Coordinates of C-alpha atoms in Angstrom, one line a residue:
X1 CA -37.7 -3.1 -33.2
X2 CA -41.0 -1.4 -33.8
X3 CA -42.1 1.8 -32.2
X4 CA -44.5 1.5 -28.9
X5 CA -46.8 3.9 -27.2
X6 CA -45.1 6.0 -24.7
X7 CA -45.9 7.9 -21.6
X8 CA -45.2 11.1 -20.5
X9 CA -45.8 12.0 -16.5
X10 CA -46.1 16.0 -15.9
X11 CA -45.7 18.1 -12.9
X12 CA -49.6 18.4 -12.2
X13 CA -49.9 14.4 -11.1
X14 CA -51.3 13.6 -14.8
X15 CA -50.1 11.7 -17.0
X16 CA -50.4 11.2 -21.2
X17 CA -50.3 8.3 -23.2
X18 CA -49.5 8.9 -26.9
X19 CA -48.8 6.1 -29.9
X20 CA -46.2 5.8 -32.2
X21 CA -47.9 8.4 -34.5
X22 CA -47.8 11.0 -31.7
X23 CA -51.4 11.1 -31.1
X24 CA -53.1 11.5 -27.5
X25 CA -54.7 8.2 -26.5
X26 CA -55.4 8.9 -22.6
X27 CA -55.2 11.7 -20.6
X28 CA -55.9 11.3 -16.8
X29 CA -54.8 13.0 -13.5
X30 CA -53.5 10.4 -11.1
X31 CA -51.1 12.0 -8.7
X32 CA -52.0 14.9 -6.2
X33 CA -48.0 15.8 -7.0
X34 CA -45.9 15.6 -9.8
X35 CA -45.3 12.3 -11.4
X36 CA -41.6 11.8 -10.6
X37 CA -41.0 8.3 -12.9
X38 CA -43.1 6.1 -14.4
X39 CA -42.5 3.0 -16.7
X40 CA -44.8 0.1 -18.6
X41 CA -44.4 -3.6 -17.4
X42 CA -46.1 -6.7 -18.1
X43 CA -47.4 -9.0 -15.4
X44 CA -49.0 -12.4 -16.3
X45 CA -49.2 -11.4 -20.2
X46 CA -50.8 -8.0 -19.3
X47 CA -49.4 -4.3 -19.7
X48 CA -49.4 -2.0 -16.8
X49 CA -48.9 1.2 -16.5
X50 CA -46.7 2.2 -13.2
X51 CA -45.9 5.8 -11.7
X52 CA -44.9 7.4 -8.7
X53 CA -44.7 10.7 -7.3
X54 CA -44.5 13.5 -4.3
X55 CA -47.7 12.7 -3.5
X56 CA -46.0 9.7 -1.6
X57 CA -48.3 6.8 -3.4
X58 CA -47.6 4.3 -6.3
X59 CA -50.0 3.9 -8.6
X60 CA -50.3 0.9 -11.0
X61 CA -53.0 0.6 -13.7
X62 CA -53.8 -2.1 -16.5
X63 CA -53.5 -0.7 -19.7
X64 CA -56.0 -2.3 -22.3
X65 CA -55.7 -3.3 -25.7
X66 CA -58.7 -0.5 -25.8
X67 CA -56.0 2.1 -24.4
X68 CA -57.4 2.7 -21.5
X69 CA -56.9 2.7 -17.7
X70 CA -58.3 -0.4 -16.0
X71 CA -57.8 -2.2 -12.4
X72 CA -55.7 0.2 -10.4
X73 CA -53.2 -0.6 -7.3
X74 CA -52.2 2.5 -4.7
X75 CA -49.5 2.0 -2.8
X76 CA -48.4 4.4 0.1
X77 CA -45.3 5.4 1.7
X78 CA -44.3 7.8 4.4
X79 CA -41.9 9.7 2.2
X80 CA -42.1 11.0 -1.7
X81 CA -41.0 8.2 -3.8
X82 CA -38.8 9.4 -6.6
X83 CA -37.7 6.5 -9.1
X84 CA -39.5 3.0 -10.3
X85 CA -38.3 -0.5 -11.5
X86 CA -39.4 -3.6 -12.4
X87 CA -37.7 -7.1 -11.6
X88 CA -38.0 -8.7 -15.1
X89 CA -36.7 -11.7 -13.6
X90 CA -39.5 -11.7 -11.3
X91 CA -42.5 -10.1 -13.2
X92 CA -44.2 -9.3 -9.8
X93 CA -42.0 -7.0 -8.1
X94 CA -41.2 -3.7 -7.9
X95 CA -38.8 -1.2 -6.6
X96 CA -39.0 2.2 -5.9
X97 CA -36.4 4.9 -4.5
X98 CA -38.2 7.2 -1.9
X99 CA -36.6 11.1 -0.8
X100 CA -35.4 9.6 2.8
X101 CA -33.1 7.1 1.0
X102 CA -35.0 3.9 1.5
X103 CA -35.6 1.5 -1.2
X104 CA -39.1 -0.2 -1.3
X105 CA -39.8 -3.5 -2.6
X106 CA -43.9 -3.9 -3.6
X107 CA -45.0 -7.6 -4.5
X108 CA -48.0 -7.7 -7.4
X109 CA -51.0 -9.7 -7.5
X110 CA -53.4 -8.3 -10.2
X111 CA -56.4 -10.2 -10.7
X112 CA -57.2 -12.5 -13.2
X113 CA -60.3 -10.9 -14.1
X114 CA -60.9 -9.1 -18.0
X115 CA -61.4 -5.6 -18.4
X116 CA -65.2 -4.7 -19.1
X117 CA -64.6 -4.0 -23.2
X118 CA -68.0 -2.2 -23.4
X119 CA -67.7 0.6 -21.4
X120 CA -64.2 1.7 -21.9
X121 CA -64.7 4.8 -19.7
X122 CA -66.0 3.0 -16.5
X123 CA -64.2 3.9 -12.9
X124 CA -61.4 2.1 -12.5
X125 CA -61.7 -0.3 -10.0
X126 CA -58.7 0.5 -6.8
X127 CA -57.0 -1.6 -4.6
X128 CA -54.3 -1.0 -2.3
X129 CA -50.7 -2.1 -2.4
X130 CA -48.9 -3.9 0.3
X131 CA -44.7 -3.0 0.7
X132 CA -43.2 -6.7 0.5
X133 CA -39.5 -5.2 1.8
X134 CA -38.1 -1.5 3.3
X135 CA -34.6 -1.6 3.0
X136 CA -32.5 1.3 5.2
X137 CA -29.0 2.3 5.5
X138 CA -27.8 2.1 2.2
X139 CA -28.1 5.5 1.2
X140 CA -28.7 8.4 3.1
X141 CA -30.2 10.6 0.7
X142 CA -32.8 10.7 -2.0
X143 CA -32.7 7.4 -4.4
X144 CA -33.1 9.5 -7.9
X145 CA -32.6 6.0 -10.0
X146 CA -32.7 2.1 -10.2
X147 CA -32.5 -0.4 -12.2
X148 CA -32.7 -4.2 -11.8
X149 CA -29.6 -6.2 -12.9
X150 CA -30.0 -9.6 -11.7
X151 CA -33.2 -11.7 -10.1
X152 CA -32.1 -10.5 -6.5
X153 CA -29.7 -7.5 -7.7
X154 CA -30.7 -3.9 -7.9
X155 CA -28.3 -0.7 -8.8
X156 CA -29.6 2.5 -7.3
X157 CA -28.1 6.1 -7.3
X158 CA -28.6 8.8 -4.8
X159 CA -28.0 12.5 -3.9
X160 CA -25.9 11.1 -1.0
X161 CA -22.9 10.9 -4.3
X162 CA -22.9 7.4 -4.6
X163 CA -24.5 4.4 -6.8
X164 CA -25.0 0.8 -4.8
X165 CA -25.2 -3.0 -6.4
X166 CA -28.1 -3.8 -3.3
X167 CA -28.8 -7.6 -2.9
X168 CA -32.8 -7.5 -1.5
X169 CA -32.8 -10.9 -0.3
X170 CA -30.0 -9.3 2.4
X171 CA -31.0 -5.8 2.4
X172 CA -27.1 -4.2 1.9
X173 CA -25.2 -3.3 -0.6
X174 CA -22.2 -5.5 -2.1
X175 CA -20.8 -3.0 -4.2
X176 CA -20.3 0.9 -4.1
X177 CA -19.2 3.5 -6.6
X178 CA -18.4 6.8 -5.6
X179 CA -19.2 9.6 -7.4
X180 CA -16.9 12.2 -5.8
X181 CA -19.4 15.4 -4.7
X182 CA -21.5 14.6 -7.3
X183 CA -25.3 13.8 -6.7
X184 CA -26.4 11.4 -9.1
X185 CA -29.8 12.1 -11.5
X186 CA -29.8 8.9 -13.9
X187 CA -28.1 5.7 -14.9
X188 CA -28.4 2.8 -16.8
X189 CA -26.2 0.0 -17.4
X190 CA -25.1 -2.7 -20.1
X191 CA -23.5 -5.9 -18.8
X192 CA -20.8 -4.5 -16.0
X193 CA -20.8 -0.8 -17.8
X194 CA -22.8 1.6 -15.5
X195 CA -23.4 5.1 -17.4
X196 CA -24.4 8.1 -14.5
X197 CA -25.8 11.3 -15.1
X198 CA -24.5 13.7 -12.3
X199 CA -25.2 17.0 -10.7
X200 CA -22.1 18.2 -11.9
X201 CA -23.0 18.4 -15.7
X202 CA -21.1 15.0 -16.3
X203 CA -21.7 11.6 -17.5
X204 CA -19.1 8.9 -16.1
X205 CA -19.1 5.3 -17.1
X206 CA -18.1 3.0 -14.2
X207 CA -17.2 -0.1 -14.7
X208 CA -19.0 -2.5 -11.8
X209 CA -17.0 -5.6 -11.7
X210 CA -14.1 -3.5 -10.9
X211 CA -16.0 -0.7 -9.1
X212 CA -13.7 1.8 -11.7
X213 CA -14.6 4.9 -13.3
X214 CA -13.6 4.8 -17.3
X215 CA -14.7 7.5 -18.8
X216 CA -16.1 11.0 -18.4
X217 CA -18.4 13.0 -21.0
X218 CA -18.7 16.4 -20.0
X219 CA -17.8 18.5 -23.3
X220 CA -20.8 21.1 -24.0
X221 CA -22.5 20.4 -21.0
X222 CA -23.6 23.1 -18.8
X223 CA -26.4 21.4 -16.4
X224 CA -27.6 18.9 -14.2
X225 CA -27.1 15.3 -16.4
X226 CA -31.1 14.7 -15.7
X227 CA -31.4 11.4 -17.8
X228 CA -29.0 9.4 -19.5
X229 CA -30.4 6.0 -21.8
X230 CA -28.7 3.5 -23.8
X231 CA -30.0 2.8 -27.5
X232 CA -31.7 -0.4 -27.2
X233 CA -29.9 -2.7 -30.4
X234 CA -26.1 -1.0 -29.7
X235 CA -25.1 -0.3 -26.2
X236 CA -22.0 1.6 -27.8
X237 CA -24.8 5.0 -28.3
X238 CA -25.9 6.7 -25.3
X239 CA -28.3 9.7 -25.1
X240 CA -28.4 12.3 -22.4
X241 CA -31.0 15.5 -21.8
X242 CA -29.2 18.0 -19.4
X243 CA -30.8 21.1 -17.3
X244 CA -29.0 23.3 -19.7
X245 CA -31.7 22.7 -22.1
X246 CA -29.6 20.0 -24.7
X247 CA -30.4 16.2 -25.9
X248 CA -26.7 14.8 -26.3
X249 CA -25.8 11.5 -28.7
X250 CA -22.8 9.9 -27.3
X251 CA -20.5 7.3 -28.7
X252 CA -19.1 5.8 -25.8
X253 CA -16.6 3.9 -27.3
X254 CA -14.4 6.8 -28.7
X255 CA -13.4 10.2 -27.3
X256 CA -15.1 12.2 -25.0
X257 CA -16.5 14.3 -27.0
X258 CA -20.0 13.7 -27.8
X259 CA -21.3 12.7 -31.4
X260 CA -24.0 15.1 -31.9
X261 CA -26.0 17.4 -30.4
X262 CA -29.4 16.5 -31.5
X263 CA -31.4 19.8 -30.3
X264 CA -31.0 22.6 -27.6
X265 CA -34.4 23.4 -25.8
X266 CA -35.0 26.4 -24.3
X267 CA -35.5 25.2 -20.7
X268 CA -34.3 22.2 -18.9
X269 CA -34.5 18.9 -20.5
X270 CA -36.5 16.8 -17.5
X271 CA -36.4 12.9 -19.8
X272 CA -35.0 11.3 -22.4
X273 CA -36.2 8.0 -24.0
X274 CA -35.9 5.5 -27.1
X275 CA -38.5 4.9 -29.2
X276 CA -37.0 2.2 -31.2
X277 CA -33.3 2.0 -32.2
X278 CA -34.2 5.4 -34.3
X279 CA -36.1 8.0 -32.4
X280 CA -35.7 9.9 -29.4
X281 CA -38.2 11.3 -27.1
X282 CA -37.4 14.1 -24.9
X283 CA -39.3 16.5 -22.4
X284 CA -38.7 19.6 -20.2
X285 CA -39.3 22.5 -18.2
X286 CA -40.4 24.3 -21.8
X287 CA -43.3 22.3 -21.3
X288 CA -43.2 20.7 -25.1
X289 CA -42.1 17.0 -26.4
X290 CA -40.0 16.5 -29.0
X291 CA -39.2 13.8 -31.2
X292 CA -36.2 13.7 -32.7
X293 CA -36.1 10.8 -35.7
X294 CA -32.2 9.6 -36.8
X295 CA -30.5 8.0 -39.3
X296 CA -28.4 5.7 -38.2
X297 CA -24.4 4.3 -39.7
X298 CA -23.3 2.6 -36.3
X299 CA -19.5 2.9 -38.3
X300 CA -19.8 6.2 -38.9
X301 CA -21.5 9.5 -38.2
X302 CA -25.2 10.3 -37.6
X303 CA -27.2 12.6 -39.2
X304 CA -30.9 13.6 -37.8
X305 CA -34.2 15.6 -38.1
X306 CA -35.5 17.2 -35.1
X307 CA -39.3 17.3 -35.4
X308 CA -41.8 18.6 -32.8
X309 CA -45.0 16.6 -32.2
X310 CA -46.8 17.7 -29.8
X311 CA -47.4 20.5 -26.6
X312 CA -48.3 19.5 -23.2
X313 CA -50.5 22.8 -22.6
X314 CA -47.7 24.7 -20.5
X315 CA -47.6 21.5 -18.1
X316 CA -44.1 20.7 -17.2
X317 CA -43.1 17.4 -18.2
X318 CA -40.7 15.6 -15.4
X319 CA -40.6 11.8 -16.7
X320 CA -41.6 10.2 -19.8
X321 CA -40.8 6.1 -20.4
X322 CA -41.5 4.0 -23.1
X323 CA -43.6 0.9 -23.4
X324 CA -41.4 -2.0 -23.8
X325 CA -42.1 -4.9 -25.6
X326 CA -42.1 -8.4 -23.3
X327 CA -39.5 -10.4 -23.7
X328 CA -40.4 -14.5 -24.2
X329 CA -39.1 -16.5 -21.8
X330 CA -36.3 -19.3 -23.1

């Protein structure tokens, strides 16, 4: 799996675009508020940039083979939308978590037209978003994370101490896992294994189909779980940046304890990301990005060199994602 360009959104509403060598390929303020998630998606063979924030709007942008931002989409809410996902079972949707506990569904329709290749730093053209579906009354508090799992599933958390299996064709949740008093930051999932970052400086793995918690990881942890990611070729390695300034490698197979402790920053750790199966991508409060690059024996231990790339000139870094390569259709 080869290494991709990857974004980092900041706490001024701008957001950086970097490739795999670390160097700074765009640089653009699009939010009046911090950028609060953002991710890459393709629609109709094209790569799009996608980021919300306090500011209450979603932005979408094309992102050119000539790495820049074309065609943008604005989409606005009545509350700050906090988290971002795309339907990759349905290329032209979107869902996004807002502070009031609603989930937003957004249907896509970029145009079919080419981006002008000659004048690479023309205004982007704007257009505005329309909100497809507003589903209530699932949660009651702020949706901090989702994450499609099915063509008409989506799994949200939410400060309200609970994560949701939502059907949007219904609008209401079929499944529920409490997390106890624990407000949740992150997840992701792998089949029916659900791995949540909480408030409480814990990581539990639930297990869906039987709406069971398996496993806690808590040893060395100090701070909010802010962002927890699976490693994209073995679902058995899990990494986690906490508010108590660490990036944490998990085995999740074994004992609680974690595998290694890849690097303590001095501030809160705000993201976490893969870059490939290999490197790590992290961001924080200390207003720096790291990339930490690791050599990997899936049977045994794993060794690492923490390297820095790159400063974000005192800007705080609150989400960074990594562009994903498409996956063909069978």
């Amino acid at each position: 799996m080869a290494e991709k360009d990857y974004a980092v959104g900041l706490f001024d509403g701008s957001c950086r675009i970097y490739n795999a060598g670390h160097e700074l390929l765009h640089n653009e303020l699009l939010h009046k508020d911090k950028i609060t998630d953002l991710t890459f998606m393709y629609v109709a063979q094209k790569c799009y940039l996608a980021t919300t924030s306090s500011d209450q709007t979603l932005h979408l942008y094309e992102y050119g083979t000539d790495k820049a931002l074309h065609i943008g989409y604005i989409g606005k809410y009545k509350q700050s939308l906090s988290t971002i996902a795309q339907n990759s079972l349905n290329e032209k949707m979107l869902a996004t978590g807002a502070a009031d506990g609603s989930i937003i569904l957004w249907a896509l329709d970029p145009p079919a037209s080419e981006p002008d290749k000659k004048h690479k730093k023309r205004k982007v053209e704007i257009s505005e978003l329309e909100v497809r579906k507003e589903i209530t009354g699932v949660h009651t508090q702020e949706v901090t994370a989702a994450q499609f799992v099915g063509a008409n599933q989506l799994l949200t958390g939410s400060l309200d101490h609970s994560v949701k299996l939502v059907d949007i064709n219904k609008g209401v949740s079929t499944a529920s896992l409490s997390t106890s008093h624990a407000g949740v930051c992150s997840l992701d999932s792998t089949q029916s294994l659900v791995f949540v970052g909480l408030t409480d400086a814990t990581i539990r793995q639930y297990d869906l189909r039987e709406s069971a918690l398996k496993r806690t990881y808590s040893e060395g942890l100090a701070g909010w779980a802010k962002s927890v990611a699976i490693n994209p070729l073995n679902r058995h390695v899990l990494v986690s940046g906490s508010y108590d300034g660490k990036v944490t490698l998990w085995d999740v197979r074994g004992d609680r304890k974690p595998l290694q402790r890849i690097c303590v920053q001095k501030d809160k750790v705000m993201a976490t990301g893969w870059n490939g199966p290999k490197k790590i991508v992290s961001g924080g409060s200390e207003g720096q990005i790291y990339v930490h690059s690791l050599m990997f024996d899936y049977s045994e231990s794993v060794s690492y060199t923490h390297l820095r790339a790159h400063e974000t000139s005192l800007h705080l870094v609150c989400r960074l994602l990594l562009e994903k390569k498409k996956k063909k259709k069978k």
